[in-house]
Amino acid sequence: METIKRTKIADVLKRTDFGAIVNVKGWVRTRRGSKAVNFIALNDGSTIKNMQIVVDVEKFDENIIKEITTGACISVNGELVQSQGAGQSVELQCREIEILGTCGADYPLQKKGHTMEFLREHANLRMRTNTFGAVFRIRHNMAMAIHQYFHEHGFVYLNTPIITASDCEGAGNMFQVTTKNLYDLKKNEEGKIIYDDDFFGQQTSLTVSGQLEGELGATALGAIYTFGPTFRAENSNTPRHLAEFWMVEPEVAFLDQEELMNLEEDFIKYCVRWALDNCKDDLEFLNKMIDKTLIQRLESVLKDAFVRLPYTKGIEILQEAIKKGKKFEFPCNWGDDLASEHERYLVEEHFKKPVIMTDYPTAIKAFYMKQNAAEGEGSVGYKGCVAPGPTMQGTDVLFPQIGEIIGGSVREESYDKLMSEINRRQMETDKLWWYLETRKWGSCPHAGFGLGFERLILFVTGMQNIRDVIPFPRTPKNAEF
């Protein structure tokens, strides 16, 4: 076979220099035709579109033709010609074929419909399907959009540790990291494990968030963002939870609550706009095959300003809906942590647009969030909303079909107030000394948020399960691949 430099199919499909001889390599989606002429649909992952290869069967060895089955990997030299068929503008008239990798009849991804659950069981192969090729090209584009947005806005990309001795969320749902022999653990007189002989000399875990370290960066560099894997050891087997997922976490000095909400809205609209501008073919495919309202929903996000809704007002709306006959599985009284069904009702049925919910009860949020000014037994929150109890300056972005996609807040910059909340919650402070010191030495007002990257991909692709927007999902009882 003549050696010709390979051209990606995405680039070949744009060419009009008919008569040129080009080489493409990829995996066979289908082979169809008659004894005289075969049509091969070839895909190399560079685009959702296939390259049609027209093969004059009589010019090739019969054994080679038989090996061109669904899933096989081939290299083709051919003449670029204008296509006579529907669905593509150009095709290749095959001159030479080389089989790079055969694929037997037991190949799991034959040309038929497969359930998402079946494809999860074959995650080593599912990226070869049209759907997952589209999803992961969009995932790549969203990562590029995130870096580009923060770069354009003067943020510094900060790499925070994956291994940590502190629990940012205070929930304790962390995966331990150790080199200790689990069959022979040293314990003290109280029965507690001694970590003196462990690798780090203390108990360590995989991080649930890079936020605390990110705050240190913001108080030195002004505006930073982290983008990396995080880990939650929650036994949550839902379509919205993973044990390993990626987080985007900006932290900004001298930012107040209003400015934080503006940043959240501008950032997420930038990402959606990027998808519409740069992922047209993949979005059109997913709009056709997965969710026929996908593109319309993405475009609607860009049209209107997000609703700014105090938690207290949100509870009033939900309780009024219940009075009118709306059924919810979980309660929604003041002080309750809202469930996804409540968030989606507000976004999808009541306002019909994204909502930034503010000023949650202090008791249901993290220790580091700045509390609102007190008024009687309650507190004054966003735009003067008076709540029946203490609230903090949270700013969570709620999206259609997803629920919470961003969780953010103004951070408490006062050492005394932060320590008061830590003591009220009876938290241990010995491993947070470095974080608390920032409130002693040159403390400043600052704020930030965390965006679950996979939840953004869920929204942008229209997929229904978070396991289907990360290449190799980690969930309870599942760590395959």
Coordinates of C-alpha atoms in Angstrom, one line a residue:
M1 CA 0.0 0.0 0.0
E2 CA 1.4 3.4 -1.0
T3 CA 2.4 5.6 2.0
I4 CA 0.4 8.8 2.1
K5 CA 0.1 11.1 5.1
R6 CA -3.1 10.5 6.9
T7 CA -5.8 13.3 6.8
K8 CA -8.5 13.4 9.5
I9 CA -12.0 12.8 8.2
A10 CA -13.2 16.1 9.6
D11 CA -10.7 17.8 7.3
V12 CA -11.4 15.7 4.3
L13 CA -15.1 16.4 4.5
K14 CA -14.3 20.2 4.0
R15 CA -12.2 19.7 0.9
T16 CA -13.2 20.4 -2.7
D17 CA -10.0 19.5 -4.5
F18 CA -11.7 16.6 -6.3
G19 CA -9.3 14.2 -7.9
A20 CA -6.8 14.4 -5.0
I21 CA -5.5 11.1 -3.5
V22 CA -5.9 11.1 0.3
N23 CA -5.4 8.6 3.1
V24 CA -7.9 8.2 5.9
K25 CA -7.8 5.8 8.8
G26 CA -10.6 4.8 11.2
W27 CA -13.1 2.3 12.4
V28 CA -15.9 0.8 10.2
R29 CA -19.4 1.8 11.3
T30 CA -21.1 -0.2 8.5
R31 CA -20.4 -1.9 5.3
R32 CA -23.3 -2.4 2.8
G33 CA -23.8 -2.9 -0.9
S34 CA -23.9 -5.5 -3.6
K35 CA -21.5 -8.0 -5.0
A36 CA -20.1 -5.3 -7.3
V37 CA -20.0 -2.2 -5.1
N38 CA -19.7 -1.8 -1.4
F39 CA -20.1 1.4 0.7
I40 CA -18.1 1.7 3.9
A41 CA -19.0 4.2 6.5
L42 CA -15.7 5.1 8.2
N43 CA -15.3 7.2 11.4
D44 CA -12.0 8.3 13.1
G45 CA -13.5 10.3 16.0
S46 CA -12.6 13.7 14.6
T47 CA -16.3 14.4 13.7
I48 CA -19.7 12.9 14.2
K49 CA -19.9 12.5 10.4
N50 CA -18.7 9.4 8.6
M51 CA -16.5 9.3 5.5
Q52 CA -18.2 7.2 2.8
I53 CA -15.7 4.9 1.0
V54 CA -16.9 3.5 -2.3
V55 CA -15.3 0.1 -3.0
D56 CA -15.3 -1.6 -6.5
V57 CA -15.4 -5.2 -5.0
E58 CA -13.9 -6.9 -8.1
K59 CA -10.6 -5.0 -7.7
F60 CA -9.9 -6.4 -4.2
D61 CA -9.2 -9.8 -2.7
E62 CA -12.3 -11.4 -1.4
N63 CA -10.7 -12.2 1.9
I64 CA -9.9 -8.5 2.5
I65 CA -13.5 -7.5 1.8
K66 CA -14.8 -10.1 4.3
E67 CA -12.6 -8.7 7.0
I68 CA -14.1 -5.2 6.7
T69 CA -16.8 -5.7 9.4
T70 CA -18.4 -3.4 11.9
G71 CA -15.7 -2.2 14.3
A72 CA -12.7 -3.2 12.2
C73 CA -9.9 -0.6 11.9
I74 CA -8.8 0.1 8.3
S75 CA -6.5 2.4 6.3
V76 CA -7.8 3.6 2.9
N77 CA -6.1 5.4 0.0
G78 CA -8.7 6.9 -2.3
E79 CA -9.6 9.6 -4.8
L80 CA -11.7 12.5 -3.4
V81 CA -14.9 12.8 -5.5
Q82 CA -18.1 14.7 -5.3
S83 CA -20.7 12.5 -3.7
Q84 CA -23.8 11.4 -5.7
G85 CA -25.7 10.2 -2.6
A86 CA -27.5 12.1 0.1
G87 CA -26.0 12.9 3.4
Q88 CA -22.5 13.8 2.4
S89 CA -20.9 16.3 -0.1
V90 CA -17.7 14.2 -0.8
E91 CA -16.7 10.6 -0.7
L92 CA -13.6 8.5 -1.5
Q93 CA -13.3 6.1 -4.5
C94 CA -11.2 3.4 -2.9
R95 CA -7.9 2.5 -4.5
E96 CA -6.1 0.6 -1.7
I97 CA -7.2 -0.9 1.6
E98 CA -5.2 -2.1 4.5
I99 CA -6.7 -4.0 7.5
L100 CA -5.2 -2.5 10.7
G101 CA -7.3 -4.4 13.1
T102 CA -10.0 -7.1 12.5
C103 CA -13.2 -7.3 14.5
G104 CA -15.0 -10.6 14.9
A105 CA -18.8 -11.4 15.0
D106 CA -18.7 -11.2 18.8
Y107 CA -17.9 -7.5 18.7
P108 CA -20.4 -6.0 21.2
L109 CA -21.3 -2.8 19.3
Q110 CA -23.0 -4.3 16.2
K111 CA -25.2 -2.1 14.1
K112 CA -28.3 -2.0 16.3
G113 CA -29.7 0.1 19.1
H114 CA -28.0 -0.3 22.5
T115 CA -29.3 0.8 25.9
M116 CA -27.2 3.2 27.9
E117 CA -26.8 0.6 30.6
F118 CA -25.4 -1.9 28.1
L119 CA -22.9 0.7 26.9
R120 CA -21.8 1.4 30.5
E121 CA -20.9 -2.3 30.8
H122 CA -18.8 -1.8 27.7
A123 CA -17.2 1.6 28.6
N124 CA -14.0 0.4 27.0
L125 CA -15.8 0.6 23.6
R126 CA -18.7 3.0 24.0
M127 CA -16.7 6.1 22.9
R128 CA -16.7 4.5 19.4
T129 CA -20.5 5.1 19.2
N130 CA -21.9 8.2 17.6
T131 CA -23.6 9.3 20.9
F132 CA -20.5 9.1 23.1
G133 CA -18.2 10.4 20.4
A134 CA -20.4 13.5 20.4
V135 CA -20.6 13.7 24.2
F136 CA -16.8 13.6 24.7
R137 CA -16.0 16.0 21.9
I138 CA -18.4 18.4 23.7
R139 CA -16.8 17.7 27.0
H140 CA -13.4 18.6 25.5
N141 CA -14.9 21.9 24.2
M142 CA -16.4 22.8 27.5
A143 CA -13.0 22.3 29.2
M144 CA -11.5 24.6 26.6
A145 CA -14.2 27.2 27.1
I146 CA -13.6 27.2 30.9
H147 CA -9.9 27.8 30.5
Q148 CA -10.4 30.4 27.9
Y149 CA -13.0 32.3 29.9
F150 CA -10.9 32.6 33.0
H151 CA -7.8 33.4 31.0
E152 CA -9.6 36.2 29.2
H153 CA -10.8 37.6 32.6
G154 CA -7.4 37.6 34.3
F155 CA -7.7 34.6 36.6
V156 CA -4.7 32.4 37.5
Y157 CA -5.0 28.7 37.0
L158 CA -4.1 27.1 40.4
N159 CA -3.4 23.4 41.0
T160 CA -4.7 22.4 44.4
P161 CA -3.8 19.1 46.1
I162 CA -5.8 15.9 45.5
I163 CA -4.5 14.4 48.7
T164 CA -5.5 16.4 51.8
A165 CA -5.7 16.2 55.6
S166 CA -8.7 18.6 55.8
D167 CA -12.4 18.1 55.0
C168 CA -13.6 21.1 53.2
E169 CA -17.3 20.3 53.4
G170 CA -17.2 19.0 57.0
A171 CA -19.4 16.0 56.1
G172 CA -16.7 13.3 56.5
N173 CA -17.6 11.5 53.3
M174 CA -14.0 11.1 52.1
F175 CA -11.9 8.3 50.7
Q176 CA -8.8 7.6 52.9
V177 CA -5.3 7.5 51.4
T178 CA -2.9 5.3 53.3
T179 CA 0.1 3.0 52.9
K180 CA -0.7 1.2 56.2
N181 CA -1.3 -2.5 56.3
L182 CA -5.0 -2.8 56.8
Y183 CA -4.7 -6.2 58.3
D184 CA -2.4 -5.0 61.1
L185 CA -3.4 -1.6 62.2
K186 CA -1.6 0.0 65.2
K187 CA -4.1 1.5 67.6
N188 CA -3.8 3.5 70.8
E189 CA -5.4 2.7 74.2
E190 CA -8.7 4.3 73.1
G191 CA -8.8 2.0 70.1
K192 CA -8.1 4.8 67.6
I193 CA -5.7 4.1 64.6
I194 CA -2.2 5.6 65.0
Y195 CA -1.0 7.3 61.8
D196 CA 2.5 8.1 62.9
D197 CA 3.9 5.3 60.7
D198 CA 1.7 6.2 57.7
F199 CA 3.2 7.9 54.6
F200 CA 2.2 11.4 55.5
G201 CA 2.4 10.8 59.3
Q202 CA -1.3 11.7 59.7
Q203 CA -4.7 10.6 58.4
T204 CA -5.2 11.8 54.8
S205 CA -7.9 11.5 52.2
L206 CA -8.8 12.3 48.6
T207 CA -10.1 15.9 48.4
V208 CA -13.8 16.8 48.1
S209 CA -12.9 20.3 47.0
G210 CA -10.0 22.6 46.2
Q211 CA -11.8 25.6 47.6
L212 CA -9.9 26.1 50.9
E213 CA -6.5 26.1 49.1
G214 CA -8.1 28.2 46.4
E215 CA -9.0 30.9 48.9
L216 CA -5.4 31.1 49.9
G217 CA -4.6 31.7 46.2
A218 CA -7.2 34.4 45.9
T219 CA -5.8 36.3 48.9
A220 CA -2.5 36.5 47.2
L221 CA -3.2 36.5 43.4
G222 CA -6.5 38.3 43.4
A223 CA -8.5 35.9 41.2
I224 CA -7.8 32.2 40.8
Y225 CA -9.6 29.1 39.5
T226 CA -9.0 25.4 40.0
F227 CA -10.2 22.6 37.6
G228 CA -9.6 19.1 38.7
P229 CA -10.9 15.8 40.1
T230 CA -12.7 15.6 43.4
F231 CA -14.0 12.6 45.3
R232 CA -17.1 12.0 47.5
A233 CA -17.6 8.8 49.4
E234 CA -21.4 9.2 49.5
N235 CA -23.5 6.1 48.9
S236 CA -25.7 7.9 46.3
N237 CA -26.8 5.8 43.5
T238 CA -28.7 8.4 41.5
P239 CA -28.5 9.8 38.0
R240 CA -26.9 13.0 39.4
H241 CA -24.1 11.6 41.6
L242 CA -20.6 10.3 41.1
A243 CA -17.9 9.2 43.5
E244 CA -15.2 10.8 41.3
F245 CA -16.0 13.9 39.3
W246 CA -14.4 17.2 38.2
M247 CA -15.0 20.6 39.7
V248 CA -14.3 24.1 38.5
E249 CA -13.8 26.4 41.5
P250 CA -12.9 30.1 41.1
E251 CA -12.1 32.3 44.1
V252 CA -12.0 36.1 43.9
A253 CA -10.8 38.7 46.4
F254 CA -12.9 41.8 47.0
L255 CA -16.0 40.2 45.4
D256 CA -19.4 40.8 47.0
Q257 CA -22.6 38.8 46.6
E258 CA -24.0 40.7 43.7
E259 CA -20.7 40.6 41.8
L260 CA -20.5 36.8 42.5
M261 CA -23.9 36.2 41.0
N262 CA -22.9 38.3 38.0
L263 CA -19.7 36.1 37.6
E264 CA -21.7 32.9 37.8
E265 CA -24.2 33.9 35.2
D266 CA -21.7 35.4 32.8
F267 CA -19.4 32.3 33.1
I268 CA -22.1 29.7 32.5
K269 CA -23.6 31.7 29.6
Y270 CA -20.1 31.9 28.0
C271 CA -19.8 28.1 28.2
V272 CA -23.2 27.5 26.6
R273 CA -22.5 30.1 23.9
W274 CA -19.2 28.3 23.2
A275 CA -21.0 25.0 22.8
L276 CA -23.5 26.5 20.3
D277 CA -20.7 28.1 18.3
N278 CA -18.2 25.3 18.3
C279 CA -20.1 22.0 18.6
K280 CA -22.8 22.5 16.0
D281 CA -22.7 19.0 14.3
D282 CA -22.5 17.1 17.6
L283 CA -25.4 19.2 19.2
E284 CA -27.5 18.7 16.1
F285 CA -27.0 14.9 16.4
L286 CA -27.8 14.8 20.1
N287 CA -30.8 17.1 19.5
K288 CA -32.1 14.6 17.0
M289 CA -31.3 11.4 18.8
I290 CA -31.3 12.2 22.6
D291 CA -33.3 15.3 23.4
K292 CA -35.3 17.1 20.7
T293 CA -35.5 20.3 22.8
L294 CA -31.7 20.5 23.5
I295 CA -30.7 23.3 21.2
Q296 CA -33.8 25.3 22.0
R297 CA -33.0 25.0 25.7
L298 CA -29.4 26.0 25.3
E299 CA -30.4 29.1 23.3
S300 CA -33.1 30.0 25.9
V301 CA -30.4 30.2 28.6
L302 CA -28.7 33.1 26.7
K303 CA -31.9 35.1 26.1
D304 CA -32.9 36.2 29.6
A305 CA -31.2 37.3 32.8
F306 CA -31.2 34.6 35.5
V307 CA -33.8 35.0 38.3
R308 CA -32.2 36.2 41.7
L309 CA -34.4 34.4 44.3
P310 CA -33.9 34.5 48.1
Y311 CA -34.3 31.1 49.7
T312 CA -37.1 32.4 51.9
K313 CA -39.1 33.6 48.8
G314 CA -38.4 30.3 47.2
I315 CA -39.9 28.4 50.1
E316 CA -43.0 30.6 50.0
I317 CA -43.5 29.8 46.3
L318 CA -43.1 26.0 46.9
Q319 CA -45.5 26.1 49.8
E320 CA -48.0 28.0 47.7
A321 CA -47.7 25.4 45.0
I322 CA -48.4 22.6 47.5
K323 CA -51.6 24.5 48.6
K324 CA -52.7 24.4 44.9
G325 CA -52.2 20.6 44.7
K326 CA -48.6 20.2 43.7
K327 CA -47.1 17.0 45.1
F328 CA -43.5 16.7 46.2
E329 CA -41.8 13.6 47.6
F330 CA -39.7 15.5 50.1
P331 CA -40.8 18.3 52.6
C332 CA -39.9 21.9 51.8
N333 CA -40.3 23.9 55.0
W334 CA -38.0 26.8 55.9
G335 CA -34.8 25.3 57.1
D336 CA -35.0 22.2 54.8
D337 CA -32.2 21.6 52.3
L338 CA -34.1 21.7 49.0
A339 CA -34.3 18.5 46.9
S340 CA -33.7 18.4 43.2
E341 CA -37.5 18.2 42.6
H342 CA -38.0 21.6 44.4
E343 CA -35.2 23.2 42.5
R344 CA -36.5 22.0 39.2
Y345 CA -40.1 23.1 40.0
L346 CA -38.8 26.6 40.5
V347 CA -36.7 26.6 37.3
E348 CA -38.9 24.6 34.9
E349 CA -42.5 25.3 36.0
H350 CA -42.6 28.5 38.0
F351 CA -40.0 30.9 36.5
K352 CA -39.2 28.8 33.3
K353 CA -35.6 30.1 33.4
P354 CA -32.4 29.5 35.4
V355 CA -32.5 30.7 39.0
I356 CA -29.8 31.9 41.3
M357 CA -31.0 31.1 44.8
T358 CA -29.5 33.2 47.6
D359 CA -29.4 33.4 51.4
Y360 CA -29.9 29.9 52.6
P361 CA -30.3 29.0 56.3
T362 CA -26.9 28.9 57.9
A363 CA -27.5 25.5 59.5
I364 CA -27.7 23.7 56.1
K365 CA -24.6 25.2 54.5
A366 CA -20.9 25.0 55.1
F367 CA -19.1 26.6 58.0
Y368 CA -17.0 29.1 55.9
M369 CA -20.0 31.0 54.4
K370 CA -20.6 34.6 55.4
Q371 CA -23.7 35.2 57.5
N372 CA -26.2 38.0 56.7
A373 CA -26.9 40.9 59.1
A374 CA -29.2 39.9 62.0
E375 CA -32.7 41.4 62.5
G376 CA -34.5 40.0 65.5
E377 CA -34.5 36.3 65.4
G378 CA -33.8 36.1 61.7
S379 CA -31.5 37.9 59.3
V380 CA -31.7 40.3 56.4
G381 CA -30.6 38.7 53.1
Y382 CA -30.5 39.5 49.4
K383 CA -32.5 42.7 48.5
G384 CA -33.7 43.0 52.0
C385 CA -35.5 39.7 52.3
V386 CA -36.1 39.0 56.0
A387 CA -35.8 35.3 57.0
P388 CA -37.2 33.7 60.2
G389 CA -33.7 32.5 61.1
P390 CA -30.0 33.1 60.5
T391 CA -29.0 33.0 56.8
M392 CA -25.7 33.2 54.9
Q393 CA -24.7 34.7 51.6
G394 CA -25.0 31.7 49.3
T395 CA -25.6 31.9 45.6
D396 CA -26.6 28.5 44.1
V397 CA -27.4 28.4 40.3
L398 CA -30.3 26.1 39.5
F399 CA -30.8 24.8 36.0
P400 CA -33.6 23.1 34.1
Q401 CA -33.4 19.2 34.1
I402 CA -30.4 19.4 36.4
G403 CA -31.2 21.3 39.6
E404 CA -28.1 22.8 41.3
I405 CA -25.3 23.2 38.8
I406 CA -23.3 25.8 40.8
G407 CA -22.9 26.2 44.5
G408 CA -21.3 29.4 45.7
S409 CA -21.1 32.0 48.5
V410 CA -19.3 34.9 49.9
R411 CA -16.7 33.6 52.4
E412 CA -16.5 34.7 56.0
E413 CA -13.4 36.9 56.3
S414 CA -13.7 37.6 60.0
Y415 CA -11.5 35.4 62.2
D416 CA -13.8 35.8 65.2
K417 CA -17.0 35.1 63.3
L418 CA -15.5 32.1 61.5
M419 CA -14.2 30.6 64.8
S420 CA -17.6 31.2 66.4
E421 CA -19.3 29.1 63.7
I422 CA -16.6 26.4 63.9
N423 CA -17.1 26.1 67.6
R424 CA -20.9 26.1 67.3
R425 CA -20.5 23.1 65.0
Q426 CA -18.0 21.5 67.3
M427 CA -15.5 21.1 64.5
E428 CA -11.8 20.1 65.0
T429 CA -9.5 23.0 64.0
D430 CA -6.1 21.4 64.3
K431 CA -6.0 20.5 60.6
L432 CA -7.4 23.9 59.5
W433 CA -4.8 26.1 61.2
W434 CA -3.3 27.3 57.9
Y435 CA -6.8 28.3 56.6
L436 CA -7.7 30.2 59.7
E437 CA -4.4 32.1 59.7
T438 CA -5.5 33.9 56.5
R439 CA -8.2 35.5 58.6
K440 CA -5.5 36.9 61.0
W441 CA -3.0 38.3 58.5
G442 CA -4.4 40.6 55.9
S443 CA -7.9 39.2 55.6
C444 CA -10.1 40.5 52.9
P445 CA -13.6 40.1 51.6
H446 CA -13.7 37.3 49.0
A447 CA -16.2 34.9 47.3
G448 CA -16.3 32.0 45.0
F449 CA -18.2 29.0 43.6
G450 CA -17.9 25.4 42.5
L451 CA -19.4 24.1 39.3
G452 CA -19.8 20.4 38.9
F453 CA -18.3 19.9 35.4
E454 CA -20.3 16.7 34.7
R455 CA -23.5 18.5 35.5
L456 CA -22.6 21.2 33.0
I457 CA -22.0 18.5 30.4
L458 CA -25.3 16.9 31.3
F459 CA -27.1 20.1 30.5
V460 CA -25.2 20.9 27.3
T461 CA -25.6 17.4 25.9
G462 CA -29.1 16.5 27.0
M463 CA -27.9 13.2 28.4
Q464 CA -30.0 11.9 31.3
N465 CA -27.5 10.2 33.5
I466 CA -24.2 11.6 34.9
R467 CA -22.5 8.2 34.3
D468 CA -22.8 8.9 30.6
V469 CA -20.9 12.2 30.5
I470 CA -17.6 11.0 32.1
P471 CA -15.5 8.4 30.2
F472 CA -15.2 5.9 33.1
P473 CA -17.8 6.5 35.9
R474 CA -17.0 5.7 39.5
T475 CA -20.1 4.9 41.5
P476 CA -20.9 2.7 44.5
K477 CA -19.8 -0.9 43.8
N478 CA -18.4 0.2 40.4
A479 CA -14.8 0.9 39.6
E480 CA -14.4 -1.0 36.4
F481 CA -12.1 0.1 33.6

